[in-house]
mmCIF file of N, CA and C in Angstrom:
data_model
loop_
_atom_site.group_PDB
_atom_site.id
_atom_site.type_symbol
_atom_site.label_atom_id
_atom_site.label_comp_id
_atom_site.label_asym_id
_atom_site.label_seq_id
_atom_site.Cartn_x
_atom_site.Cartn_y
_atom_site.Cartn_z
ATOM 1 N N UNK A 279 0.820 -1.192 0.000
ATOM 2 C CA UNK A 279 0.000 0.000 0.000
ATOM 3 C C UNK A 279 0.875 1.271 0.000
ATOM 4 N N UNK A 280 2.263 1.253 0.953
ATOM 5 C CA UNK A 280 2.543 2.175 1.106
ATOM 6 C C UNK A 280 3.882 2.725 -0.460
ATOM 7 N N UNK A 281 4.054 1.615 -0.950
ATOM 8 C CA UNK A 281 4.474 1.599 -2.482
ATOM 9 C C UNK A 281 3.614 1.848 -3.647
ATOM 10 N N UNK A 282 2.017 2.042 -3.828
ATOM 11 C CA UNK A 282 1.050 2.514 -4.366
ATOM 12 C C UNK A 282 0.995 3.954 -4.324
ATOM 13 N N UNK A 283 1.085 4.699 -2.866
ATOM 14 C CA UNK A 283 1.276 6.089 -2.480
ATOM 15 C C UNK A 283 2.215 6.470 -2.896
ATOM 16 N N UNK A 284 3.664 6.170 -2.460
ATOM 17 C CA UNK A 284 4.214 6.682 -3.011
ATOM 18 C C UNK A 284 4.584 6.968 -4.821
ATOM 19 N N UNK A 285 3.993 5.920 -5.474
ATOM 20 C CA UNK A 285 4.241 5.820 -6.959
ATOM 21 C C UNK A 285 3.274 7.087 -7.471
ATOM 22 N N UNK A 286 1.641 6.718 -6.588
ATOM 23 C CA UNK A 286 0.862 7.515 -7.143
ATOM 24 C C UNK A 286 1.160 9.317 -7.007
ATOM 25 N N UNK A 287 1.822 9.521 -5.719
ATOM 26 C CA UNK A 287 2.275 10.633 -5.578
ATOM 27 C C UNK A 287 3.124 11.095 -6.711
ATOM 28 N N UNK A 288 4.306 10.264 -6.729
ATOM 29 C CA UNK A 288 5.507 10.324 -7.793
ATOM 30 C C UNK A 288 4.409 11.174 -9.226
ATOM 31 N N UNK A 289 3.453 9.929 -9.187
ATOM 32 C CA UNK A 289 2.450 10.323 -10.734
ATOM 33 C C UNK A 289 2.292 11.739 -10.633
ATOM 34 N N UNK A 290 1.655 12.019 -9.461
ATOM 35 C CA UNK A 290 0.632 13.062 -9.470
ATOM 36 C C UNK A 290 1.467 14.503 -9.918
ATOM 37 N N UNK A 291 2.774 14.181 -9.154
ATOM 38 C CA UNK A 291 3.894 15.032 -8.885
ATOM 39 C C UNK A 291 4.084 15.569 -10.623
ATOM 40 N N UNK A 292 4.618 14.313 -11.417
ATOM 41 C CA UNK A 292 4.811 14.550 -12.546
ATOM 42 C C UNK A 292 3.864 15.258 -13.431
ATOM 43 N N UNK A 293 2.260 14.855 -13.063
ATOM 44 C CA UNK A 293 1.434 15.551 -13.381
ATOM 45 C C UNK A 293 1.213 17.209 -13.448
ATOM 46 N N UNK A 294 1.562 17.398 -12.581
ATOM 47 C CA UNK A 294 1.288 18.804 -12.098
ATOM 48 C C UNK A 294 2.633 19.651 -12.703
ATOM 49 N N UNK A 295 3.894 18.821 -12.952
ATOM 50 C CA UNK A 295 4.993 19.786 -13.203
ATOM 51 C C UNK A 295 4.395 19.443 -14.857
ATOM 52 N N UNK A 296 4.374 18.927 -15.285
ATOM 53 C CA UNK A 296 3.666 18.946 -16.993
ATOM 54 C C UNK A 296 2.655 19.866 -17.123
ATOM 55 N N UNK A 297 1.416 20.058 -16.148
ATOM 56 C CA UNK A 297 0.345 21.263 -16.199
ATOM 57 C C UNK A 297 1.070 22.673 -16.185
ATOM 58 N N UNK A 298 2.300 22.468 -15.189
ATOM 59 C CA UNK A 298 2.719 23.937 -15.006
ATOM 60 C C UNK A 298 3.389 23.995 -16.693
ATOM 61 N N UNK A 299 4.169 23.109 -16.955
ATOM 62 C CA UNK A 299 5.150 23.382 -18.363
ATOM 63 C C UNK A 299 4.239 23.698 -19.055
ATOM 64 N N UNK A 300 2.903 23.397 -19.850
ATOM 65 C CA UNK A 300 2.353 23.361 -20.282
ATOM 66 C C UNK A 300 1.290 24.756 -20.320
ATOM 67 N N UNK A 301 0.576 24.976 -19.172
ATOM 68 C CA UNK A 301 0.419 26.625 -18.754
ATOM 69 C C UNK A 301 1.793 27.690 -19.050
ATOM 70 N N UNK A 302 2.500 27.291 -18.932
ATOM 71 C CA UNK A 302 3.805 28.443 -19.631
ATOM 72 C C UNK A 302 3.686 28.369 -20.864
ATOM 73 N N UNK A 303 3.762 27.579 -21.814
ATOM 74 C CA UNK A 303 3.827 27.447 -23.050
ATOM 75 C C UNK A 303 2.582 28.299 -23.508
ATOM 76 N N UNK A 304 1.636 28.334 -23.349
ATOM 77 C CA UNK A 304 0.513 28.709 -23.284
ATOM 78 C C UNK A 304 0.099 30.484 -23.494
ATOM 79 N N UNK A 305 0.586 30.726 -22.369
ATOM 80 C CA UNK A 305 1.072 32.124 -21.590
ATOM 81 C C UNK A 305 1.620 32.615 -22.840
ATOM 82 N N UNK A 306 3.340 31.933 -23.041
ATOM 83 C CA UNK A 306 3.748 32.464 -23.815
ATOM 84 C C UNK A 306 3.319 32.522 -25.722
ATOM 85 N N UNK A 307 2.627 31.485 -25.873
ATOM 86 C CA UNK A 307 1.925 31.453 -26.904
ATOM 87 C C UNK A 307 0.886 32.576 -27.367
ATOM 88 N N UNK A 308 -0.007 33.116 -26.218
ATOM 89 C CA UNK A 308 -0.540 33.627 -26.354
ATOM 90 C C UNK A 308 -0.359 35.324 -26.117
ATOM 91 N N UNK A 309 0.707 35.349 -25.440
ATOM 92 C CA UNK A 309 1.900 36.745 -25.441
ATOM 93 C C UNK A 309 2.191 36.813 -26.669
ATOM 94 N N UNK A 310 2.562 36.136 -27.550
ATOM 95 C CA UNK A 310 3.058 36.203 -29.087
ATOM 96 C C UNK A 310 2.142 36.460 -29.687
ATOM 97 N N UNK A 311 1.085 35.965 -29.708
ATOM 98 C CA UNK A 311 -0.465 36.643 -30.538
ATOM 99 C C UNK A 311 -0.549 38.008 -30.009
ATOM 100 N N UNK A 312 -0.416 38.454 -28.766
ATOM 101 C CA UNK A 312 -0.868 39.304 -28.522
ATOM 102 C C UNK A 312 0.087 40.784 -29.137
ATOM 103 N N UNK A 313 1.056 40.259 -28.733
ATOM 104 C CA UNK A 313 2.005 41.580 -29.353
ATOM 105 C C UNK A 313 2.058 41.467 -30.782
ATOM 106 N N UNK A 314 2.166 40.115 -31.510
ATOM 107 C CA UNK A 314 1.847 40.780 -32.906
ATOM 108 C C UNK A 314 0.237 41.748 -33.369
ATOM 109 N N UNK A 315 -0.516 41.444 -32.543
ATOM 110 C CA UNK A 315 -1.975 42.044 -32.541
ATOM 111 C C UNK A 315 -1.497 44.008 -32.557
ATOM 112 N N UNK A 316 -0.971 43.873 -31.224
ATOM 113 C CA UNK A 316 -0.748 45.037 -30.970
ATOM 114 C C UNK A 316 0.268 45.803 -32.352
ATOM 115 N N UNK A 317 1.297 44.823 -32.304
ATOM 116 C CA UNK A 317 2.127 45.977 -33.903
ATOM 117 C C UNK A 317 1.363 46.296 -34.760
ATOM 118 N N UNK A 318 0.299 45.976 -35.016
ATOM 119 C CA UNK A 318 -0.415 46.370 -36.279
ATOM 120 C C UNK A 318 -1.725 47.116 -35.681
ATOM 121 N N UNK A 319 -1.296 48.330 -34.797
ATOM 122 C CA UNK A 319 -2.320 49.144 -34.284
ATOM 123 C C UNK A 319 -2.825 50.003 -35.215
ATOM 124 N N UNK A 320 -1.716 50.456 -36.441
ATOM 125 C CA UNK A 320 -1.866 51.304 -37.151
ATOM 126 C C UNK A 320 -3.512 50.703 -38.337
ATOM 127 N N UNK A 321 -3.534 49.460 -38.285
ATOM 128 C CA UNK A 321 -4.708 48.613 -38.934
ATOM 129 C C UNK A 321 -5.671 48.581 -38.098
ATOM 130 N N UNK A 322 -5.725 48.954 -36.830
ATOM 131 C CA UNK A 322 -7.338 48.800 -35.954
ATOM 132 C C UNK A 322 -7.727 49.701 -36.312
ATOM 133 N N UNK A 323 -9.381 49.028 -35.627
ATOM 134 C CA UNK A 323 -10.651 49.879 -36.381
ATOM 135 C C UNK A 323 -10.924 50.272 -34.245
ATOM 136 N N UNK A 324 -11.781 50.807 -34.571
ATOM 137 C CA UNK A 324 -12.643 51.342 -33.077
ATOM 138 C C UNK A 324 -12.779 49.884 -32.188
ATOM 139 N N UNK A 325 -12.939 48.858 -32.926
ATOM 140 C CA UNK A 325 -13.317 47.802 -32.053
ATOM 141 C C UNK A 325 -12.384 47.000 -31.761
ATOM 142 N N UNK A 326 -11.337 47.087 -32.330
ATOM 143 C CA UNK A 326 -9.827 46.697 -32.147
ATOM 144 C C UNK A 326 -9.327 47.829 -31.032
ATOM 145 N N UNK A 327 -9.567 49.230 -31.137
ATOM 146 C CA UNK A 327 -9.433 49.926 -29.839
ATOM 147 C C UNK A 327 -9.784 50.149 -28.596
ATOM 148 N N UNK A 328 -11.157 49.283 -28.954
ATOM 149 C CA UNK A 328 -12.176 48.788 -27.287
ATOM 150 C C UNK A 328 -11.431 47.746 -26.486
ATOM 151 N N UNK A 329 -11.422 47.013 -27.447
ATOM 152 C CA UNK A 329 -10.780 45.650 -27.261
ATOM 153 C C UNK A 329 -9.884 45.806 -26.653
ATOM 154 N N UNK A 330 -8.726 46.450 -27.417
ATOM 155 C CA UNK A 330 -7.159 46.796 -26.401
ATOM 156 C C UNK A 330 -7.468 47.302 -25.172
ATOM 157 N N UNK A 331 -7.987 48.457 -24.668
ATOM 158 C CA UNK A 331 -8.475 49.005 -23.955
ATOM 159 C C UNK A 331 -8.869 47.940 -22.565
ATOM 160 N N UNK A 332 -9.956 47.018 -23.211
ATOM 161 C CA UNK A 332 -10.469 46.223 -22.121
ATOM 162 C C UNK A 332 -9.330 45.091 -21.754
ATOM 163 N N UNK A 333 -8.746 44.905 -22.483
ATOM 164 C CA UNK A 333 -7.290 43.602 -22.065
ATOM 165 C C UNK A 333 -7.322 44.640 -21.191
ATOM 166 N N UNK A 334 -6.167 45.628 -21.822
ATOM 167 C CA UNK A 334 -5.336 46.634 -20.351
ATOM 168 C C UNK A 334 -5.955 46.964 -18.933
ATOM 169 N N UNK A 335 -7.963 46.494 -19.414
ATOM 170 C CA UNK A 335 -8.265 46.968 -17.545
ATOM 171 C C UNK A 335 -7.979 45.191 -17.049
ATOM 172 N N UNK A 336 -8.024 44.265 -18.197
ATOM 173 C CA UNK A 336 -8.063 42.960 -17.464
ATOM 174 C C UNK A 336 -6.487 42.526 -16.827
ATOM 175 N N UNK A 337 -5.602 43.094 -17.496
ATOM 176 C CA UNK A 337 -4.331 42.865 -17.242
ATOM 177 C C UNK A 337 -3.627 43.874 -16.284
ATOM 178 N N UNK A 338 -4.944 44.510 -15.486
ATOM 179 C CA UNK A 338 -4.891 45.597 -14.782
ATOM 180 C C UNK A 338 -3.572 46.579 -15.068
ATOM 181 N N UNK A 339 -3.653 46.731 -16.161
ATOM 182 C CA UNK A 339 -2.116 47.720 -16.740
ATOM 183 C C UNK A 339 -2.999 49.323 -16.605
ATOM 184 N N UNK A 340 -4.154 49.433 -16.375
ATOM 185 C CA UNK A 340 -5.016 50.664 -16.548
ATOM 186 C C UNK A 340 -6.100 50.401 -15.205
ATOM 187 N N UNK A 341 -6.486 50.972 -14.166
ATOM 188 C CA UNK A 341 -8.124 50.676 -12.963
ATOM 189 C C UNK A 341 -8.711 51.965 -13.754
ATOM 190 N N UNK A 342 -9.622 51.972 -14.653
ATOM 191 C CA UNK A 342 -10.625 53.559 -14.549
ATOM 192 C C UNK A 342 -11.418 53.370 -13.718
ATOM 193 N N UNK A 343 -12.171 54.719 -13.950
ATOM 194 C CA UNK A 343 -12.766 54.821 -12.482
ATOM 195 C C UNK A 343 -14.337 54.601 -13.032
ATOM 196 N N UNK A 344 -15.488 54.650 -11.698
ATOM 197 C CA UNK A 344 -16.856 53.909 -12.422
ATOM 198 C C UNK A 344 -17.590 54.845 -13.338
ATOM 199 N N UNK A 345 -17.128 56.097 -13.515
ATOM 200 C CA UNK A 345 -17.725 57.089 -14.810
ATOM 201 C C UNK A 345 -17.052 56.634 -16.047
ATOM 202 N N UNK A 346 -16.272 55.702 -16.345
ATOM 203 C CA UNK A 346 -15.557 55.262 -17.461
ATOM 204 C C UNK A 346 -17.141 54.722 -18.427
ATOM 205 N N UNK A 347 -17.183 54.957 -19.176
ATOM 206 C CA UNK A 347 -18.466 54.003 -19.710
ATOM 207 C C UNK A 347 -17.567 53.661 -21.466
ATOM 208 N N UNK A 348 -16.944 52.419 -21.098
ATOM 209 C CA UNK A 348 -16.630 51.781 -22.361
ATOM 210 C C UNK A 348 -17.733 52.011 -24.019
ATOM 211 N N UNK A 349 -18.884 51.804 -23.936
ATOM 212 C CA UNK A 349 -19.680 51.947 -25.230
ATOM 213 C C UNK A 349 -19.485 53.614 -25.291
ATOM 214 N N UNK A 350 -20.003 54.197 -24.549
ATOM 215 C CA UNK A 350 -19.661 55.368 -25.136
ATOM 216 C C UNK A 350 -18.616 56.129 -25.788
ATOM 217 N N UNK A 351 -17.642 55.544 -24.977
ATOM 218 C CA UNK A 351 -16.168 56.019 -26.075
ATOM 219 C C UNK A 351 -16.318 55.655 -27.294
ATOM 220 N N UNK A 352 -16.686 54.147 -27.840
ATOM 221 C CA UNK A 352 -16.874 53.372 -28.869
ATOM 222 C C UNK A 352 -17.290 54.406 -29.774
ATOM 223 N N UNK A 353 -18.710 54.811 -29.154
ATOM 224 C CA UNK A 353 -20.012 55.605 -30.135
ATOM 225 C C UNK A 353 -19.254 56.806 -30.404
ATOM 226 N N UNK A 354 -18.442 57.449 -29.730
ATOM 227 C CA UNK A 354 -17.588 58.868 -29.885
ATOM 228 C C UNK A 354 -16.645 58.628 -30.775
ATOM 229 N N UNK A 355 -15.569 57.679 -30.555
ATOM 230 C CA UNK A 355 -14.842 57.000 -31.441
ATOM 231 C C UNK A 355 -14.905 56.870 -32.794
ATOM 232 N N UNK A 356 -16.246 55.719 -33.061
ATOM 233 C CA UNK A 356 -16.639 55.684 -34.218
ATOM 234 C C UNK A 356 -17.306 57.093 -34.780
ATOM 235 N N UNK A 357 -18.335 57.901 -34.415
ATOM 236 C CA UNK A 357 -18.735 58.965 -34.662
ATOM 237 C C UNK A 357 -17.452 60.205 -35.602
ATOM 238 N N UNK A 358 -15.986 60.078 -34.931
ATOM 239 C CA UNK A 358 -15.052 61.090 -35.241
ATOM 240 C C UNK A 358 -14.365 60.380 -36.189
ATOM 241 N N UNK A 359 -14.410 59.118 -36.312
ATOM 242 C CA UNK A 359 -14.115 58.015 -37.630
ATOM 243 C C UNK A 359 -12.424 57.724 -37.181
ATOM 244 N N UNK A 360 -12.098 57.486 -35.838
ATOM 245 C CA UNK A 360 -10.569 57.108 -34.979
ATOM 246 C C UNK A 360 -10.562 55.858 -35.403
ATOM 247 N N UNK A 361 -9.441 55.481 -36.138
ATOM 248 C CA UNK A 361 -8.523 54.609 -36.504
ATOM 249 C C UNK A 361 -7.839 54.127 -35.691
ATOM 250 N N UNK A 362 -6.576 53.329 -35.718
ATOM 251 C CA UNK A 362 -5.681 52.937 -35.239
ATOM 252 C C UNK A 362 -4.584 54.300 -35.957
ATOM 253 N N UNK A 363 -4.547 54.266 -37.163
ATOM 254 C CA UNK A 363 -3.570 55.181 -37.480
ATOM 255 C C UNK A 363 -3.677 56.731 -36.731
ATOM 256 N N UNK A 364 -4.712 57.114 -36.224
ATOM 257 C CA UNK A 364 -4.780 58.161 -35.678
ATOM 258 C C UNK A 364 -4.441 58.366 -34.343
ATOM 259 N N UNK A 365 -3.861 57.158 -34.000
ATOM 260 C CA UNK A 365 -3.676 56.896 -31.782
ATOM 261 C C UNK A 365 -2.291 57.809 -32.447
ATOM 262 N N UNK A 366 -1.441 57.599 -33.020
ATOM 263 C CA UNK A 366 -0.168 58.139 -33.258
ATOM 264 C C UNK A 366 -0.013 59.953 -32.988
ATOM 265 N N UNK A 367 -0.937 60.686 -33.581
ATOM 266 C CA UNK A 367 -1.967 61.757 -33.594
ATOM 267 C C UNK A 367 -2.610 62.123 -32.608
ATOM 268 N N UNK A 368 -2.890 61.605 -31.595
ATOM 269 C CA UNK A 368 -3.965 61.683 -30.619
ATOM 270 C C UNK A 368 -2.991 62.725 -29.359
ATOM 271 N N UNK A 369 -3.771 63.171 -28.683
ATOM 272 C CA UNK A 369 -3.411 64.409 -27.511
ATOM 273 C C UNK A 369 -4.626 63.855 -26.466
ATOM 274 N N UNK A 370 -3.957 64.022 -24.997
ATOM 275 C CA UNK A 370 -4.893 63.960 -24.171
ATOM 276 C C UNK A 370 -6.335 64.688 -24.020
ATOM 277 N N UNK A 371 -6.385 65.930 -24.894
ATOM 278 C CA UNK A 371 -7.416 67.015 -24.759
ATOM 279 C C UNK A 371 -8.764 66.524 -26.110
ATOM 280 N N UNK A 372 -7.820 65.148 -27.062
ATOM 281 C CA UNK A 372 -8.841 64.125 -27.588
ATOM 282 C C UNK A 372 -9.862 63.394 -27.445
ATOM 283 N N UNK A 373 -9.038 62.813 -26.108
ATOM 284 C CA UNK A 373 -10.051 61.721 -25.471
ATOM 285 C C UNK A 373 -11.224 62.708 -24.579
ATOM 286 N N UNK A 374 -11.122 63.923 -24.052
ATOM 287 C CA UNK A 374 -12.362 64.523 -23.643
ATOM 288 C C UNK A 374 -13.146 64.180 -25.190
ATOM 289 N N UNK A 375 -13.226 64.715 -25.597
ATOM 290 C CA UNK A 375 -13.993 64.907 -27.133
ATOM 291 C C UNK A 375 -14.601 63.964 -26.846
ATOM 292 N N UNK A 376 -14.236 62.167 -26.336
ATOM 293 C CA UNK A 376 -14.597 61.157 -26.872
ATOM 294 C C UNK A 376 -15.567 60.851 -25.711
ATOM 295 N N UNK A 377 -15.881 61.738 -25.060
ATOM 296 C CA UNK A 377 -16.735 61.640 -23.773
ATOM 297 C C UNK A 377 -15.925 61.077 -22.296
ATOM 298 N N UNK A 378 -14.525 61.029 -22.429
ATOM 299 C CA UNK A 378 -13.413 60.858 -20.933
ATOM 300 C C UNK A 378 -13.412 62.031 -20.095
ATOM 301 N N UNK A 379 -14.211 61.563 -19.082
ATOM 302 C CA UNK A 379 -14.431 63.408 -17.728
ATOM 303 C C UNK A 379 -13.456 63.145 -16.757
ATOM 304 N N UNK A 380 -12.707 62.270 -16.578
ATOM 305 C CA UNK A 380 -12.296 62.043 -15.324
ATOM 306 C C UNK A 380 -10.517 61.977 -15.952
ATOM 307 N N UNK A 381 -10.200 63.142 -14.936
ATOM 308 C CA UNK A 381 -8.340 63.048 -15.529
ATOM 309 C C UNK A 381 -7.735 62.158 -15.130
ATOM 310 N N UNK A 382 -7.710 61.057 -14.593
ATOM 311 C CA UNK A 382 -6.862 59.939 -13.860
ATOM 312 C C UNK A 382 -7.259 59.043 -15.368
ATOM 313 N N UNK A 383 -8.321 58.719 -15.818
ATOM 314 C CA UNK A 383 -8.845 58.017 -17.092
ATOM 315 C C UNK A 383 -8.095 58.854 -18.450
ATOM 316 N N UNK A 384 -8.524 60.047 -18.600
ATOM 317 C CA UNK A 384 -7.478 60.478 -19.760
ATOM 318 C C UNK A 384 -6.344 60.471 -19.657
ATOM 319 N N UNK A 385 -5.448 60.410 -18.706
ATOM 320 C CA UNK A 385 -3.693 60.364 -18.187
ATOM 321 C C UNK A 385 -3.661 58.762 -18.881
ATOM 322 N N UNK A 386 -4.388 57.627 -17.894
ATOM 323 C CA UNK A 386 -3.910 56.277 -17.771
ATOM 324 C C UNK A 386 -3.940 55.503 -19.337
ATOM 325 N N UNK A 387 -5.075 56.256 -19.815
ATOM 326 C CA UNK A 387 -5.029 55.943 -21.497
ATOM 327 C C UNK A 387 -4.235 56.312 -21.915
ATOM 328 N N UNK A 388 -3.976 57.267 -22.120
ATOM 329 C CA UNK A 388 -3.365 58.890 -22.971
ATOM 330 C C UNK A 388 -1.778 57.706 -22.808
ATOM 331 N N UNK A 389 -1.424 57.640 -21.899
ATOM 332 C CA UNK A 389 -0.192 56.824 -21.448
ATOM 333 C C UNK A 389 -0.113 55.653 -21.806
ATOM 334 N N UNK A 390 -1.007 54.823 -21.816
ATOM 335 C CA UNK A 390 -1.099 53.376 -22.740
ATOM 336 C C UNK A 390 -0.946 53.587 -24.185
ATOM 337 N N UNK A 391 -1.705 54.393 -24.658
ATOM 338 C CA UNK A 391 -1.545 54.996 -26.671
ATOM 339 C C UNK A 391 0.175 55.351 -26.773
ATOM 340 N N UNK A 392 0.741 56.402 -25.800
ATOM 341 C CA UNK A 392 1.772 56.554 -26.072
ATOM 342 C C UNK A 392 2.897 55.836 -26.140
ATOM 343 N N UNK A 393 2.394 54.567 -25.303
ATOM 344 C CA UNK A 393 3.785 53.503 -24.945
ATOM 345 C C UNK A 393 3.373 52.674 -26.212
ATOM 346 N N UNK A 394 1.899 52.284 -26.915
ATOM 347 C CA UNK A 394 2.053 51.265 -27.550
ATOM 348 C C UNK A 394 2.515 51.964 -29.177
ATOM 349 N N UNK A 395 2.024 53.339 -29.071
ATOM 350 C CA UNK A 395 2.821 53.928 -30.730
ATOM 351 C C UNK A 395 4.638 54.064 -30.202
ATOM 352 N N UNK A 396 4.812 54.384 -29.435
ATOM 353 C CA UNK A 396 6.856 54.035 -29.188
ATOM 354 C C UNK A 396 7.022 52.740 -29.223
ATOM 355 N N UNK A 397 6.304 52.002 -28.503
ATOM 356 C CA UNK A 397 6.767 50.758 -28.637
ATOM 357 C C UNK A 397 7.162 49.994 -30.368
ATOM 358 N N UNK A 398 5.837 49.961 -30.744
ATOM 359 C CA UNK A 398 5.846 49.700 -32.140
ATOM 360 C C UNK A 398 5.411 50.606 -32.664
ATOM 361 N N UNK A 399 6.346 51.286 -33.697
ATOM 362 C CA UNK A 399 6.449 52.566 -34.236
ATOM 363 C C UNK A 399 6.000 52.475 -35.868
ATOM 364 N N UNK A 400 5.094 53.566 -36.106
ATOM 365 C CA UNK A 400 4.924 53.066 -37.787
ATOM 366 C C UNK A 400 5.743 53.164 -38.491
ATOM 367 N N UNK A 401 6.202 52.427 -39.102
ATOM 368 C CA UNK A 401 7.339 52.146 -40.238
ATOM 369 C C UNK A 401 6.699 51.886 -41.790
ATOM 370 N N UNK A 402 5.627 52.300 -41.988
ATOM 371 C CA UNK A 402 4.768 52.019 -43.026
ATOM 372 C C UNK A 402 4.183 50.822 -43.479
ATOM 373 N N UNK A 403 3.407 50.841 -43.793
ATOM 374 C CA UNK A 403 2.514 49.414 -44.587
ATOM 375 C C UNK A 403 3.632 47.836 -45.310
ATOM 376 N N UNK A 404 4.553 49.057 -46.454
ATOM 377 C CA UNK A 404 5.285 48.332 -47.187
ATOM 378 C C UNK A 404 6.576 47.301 -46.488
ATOM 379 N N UNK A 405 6.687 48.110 -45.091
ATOM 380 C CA UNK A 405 7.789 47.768 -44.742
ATOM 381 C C UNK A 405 7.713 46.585 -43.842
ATOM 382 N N UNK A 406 6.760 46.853 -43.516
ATOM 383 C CA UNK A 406 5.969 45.771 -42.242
ATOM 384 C C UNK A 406 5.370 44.410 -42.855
ATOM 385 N N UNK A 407 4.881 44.088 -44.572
ATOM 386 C CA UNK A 407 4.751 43.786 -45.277
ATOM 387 C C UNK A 407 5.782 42.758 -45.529
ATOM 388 N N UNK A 408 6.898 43.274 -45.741
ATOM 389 C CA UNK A 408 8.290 42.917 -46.491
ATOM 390 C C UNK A 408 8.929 42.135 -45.230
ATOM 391 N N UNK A 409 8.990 42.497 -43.747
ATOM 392 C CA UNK A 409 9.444 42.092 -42.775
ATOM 393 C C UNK A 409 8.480 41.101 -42.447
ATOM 394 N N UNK A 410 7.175 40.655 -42.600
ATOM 395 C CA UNK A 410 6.687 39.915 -42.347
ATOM 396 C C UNK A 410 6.657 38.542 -42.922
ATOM 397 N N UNK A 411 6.959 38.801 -44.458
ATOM 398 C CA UNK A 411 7.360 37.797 -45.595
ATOM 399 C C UNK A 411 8.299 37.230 -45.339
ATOM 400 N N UNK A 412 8.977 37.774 -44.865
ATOM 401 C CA UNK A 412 10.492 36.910 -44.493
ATOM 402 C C UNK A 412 10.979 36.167 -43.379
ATOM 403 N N UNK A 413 10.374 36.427 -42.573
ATOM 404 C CA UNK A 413 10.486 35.293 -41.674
ATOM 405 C C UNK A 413 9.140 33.995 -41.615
ATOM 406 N N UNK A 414 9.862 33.059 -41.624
ATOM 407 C CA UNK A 414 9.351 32.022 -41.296
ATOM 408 C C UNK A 414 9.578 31.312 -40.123
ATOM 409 N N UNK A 415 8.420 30.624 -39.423
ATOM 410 C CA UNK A 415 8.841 30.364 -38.263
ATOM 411 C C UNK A 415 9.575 30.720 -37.410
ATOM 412 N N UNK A 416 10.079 32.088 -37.203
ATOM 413 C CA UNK A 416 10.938 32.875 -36.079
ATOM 414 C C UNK A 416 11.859 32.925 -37.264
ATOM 415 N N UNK A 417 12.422 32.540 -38.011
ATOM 416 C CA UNK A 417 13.555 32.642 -38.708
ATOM 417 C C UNK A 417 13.687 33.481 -39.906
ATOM 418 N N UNK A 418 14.576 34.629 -39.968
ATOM 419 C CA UNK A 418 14.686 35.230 -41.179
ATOM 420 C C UNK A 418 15.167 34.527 -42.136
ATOM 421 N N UNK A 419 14.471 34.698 -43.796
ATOM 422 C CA UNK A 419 14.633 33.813 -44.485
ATOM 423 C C UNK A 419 14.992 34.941 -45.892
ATOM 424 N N UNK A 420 16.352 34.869 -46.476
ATOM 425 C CA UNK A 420 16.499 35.442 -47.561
ATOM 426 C C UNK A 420 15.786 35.510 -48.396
ATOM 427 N N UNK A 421 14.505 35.528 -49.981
ATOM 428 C CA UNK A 421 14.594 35.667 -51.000
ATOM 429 C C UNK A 421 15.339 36.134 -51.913
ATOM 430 N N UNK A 422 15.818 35.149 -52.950
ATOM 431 C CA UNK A 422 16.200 36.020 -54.677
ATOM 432 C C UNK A 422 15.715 35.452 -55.498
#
């Protein structure tokens, strides 16, 4: 019996360090979707900008406060016809426009737009295009 326990433990043990390997892989899998999502901000539409928006309160990278009303930005958003190419463009005295009353909410955004246009910077359509063609599987791959 007491060679059953211990084996089954042994199992269980192994079990759980495979769930953890496996939850990492995962994580990081889905970190890689996510930042390629994000380089191509200059291609979101309004609902690609909600979207980002709501990760950052889930990944608590942003707390707004309870006057935040997500659809309404949307309806303001879409209404002024905001792109992704236009976050590049954008000034804190914008997001009032878009119905944002509360300055801790226009700062914490205003500051998320700015880190994700430095972060990934537009380099144009063509170029991003051309860099994308070429790698395969993580690997840069010549054409001639």
């Amino acid at each position: 019996l007491l060679g059953k326990c211990k084996s089954l433990t042994t199992k269980y043990n192994e079990f759980e360090k495979s769930v953890d390997n496996k939850t990492e892989e995962i994580k990081i899998y889905f970190k890689s979707k996510w930042d390629k999502h994000e380089q191509k901000w200059t291609k979101w539409d309004v609902n690609d900008i909600i979207c980002w928006i709501k990760y950052l309160i889930f990944k608590r990278c942003i707390t707004l406060s309870n006057e935040m009303d997500l659809d309404k930005l949307q309806q303001e958003m879409t209404t002024q016809k905001i792109t992704g190419k236009t976050l590049d463009q954008m000034e804190k005295t914008d997001l009032k426009l878009f119905g944002l009353t509360v300055f801790d909410d226009i700062t914490q955004i205003y500051k998320q737009i700015r880190e994700l246009v430095s972060k990934y910077p537009d380099i144009g359509d063509d170029v991003n295009e051309v860099a994308e063609d070429n790698i395969e599987g993580g690997v840069e791959v010549t054409r001639k």
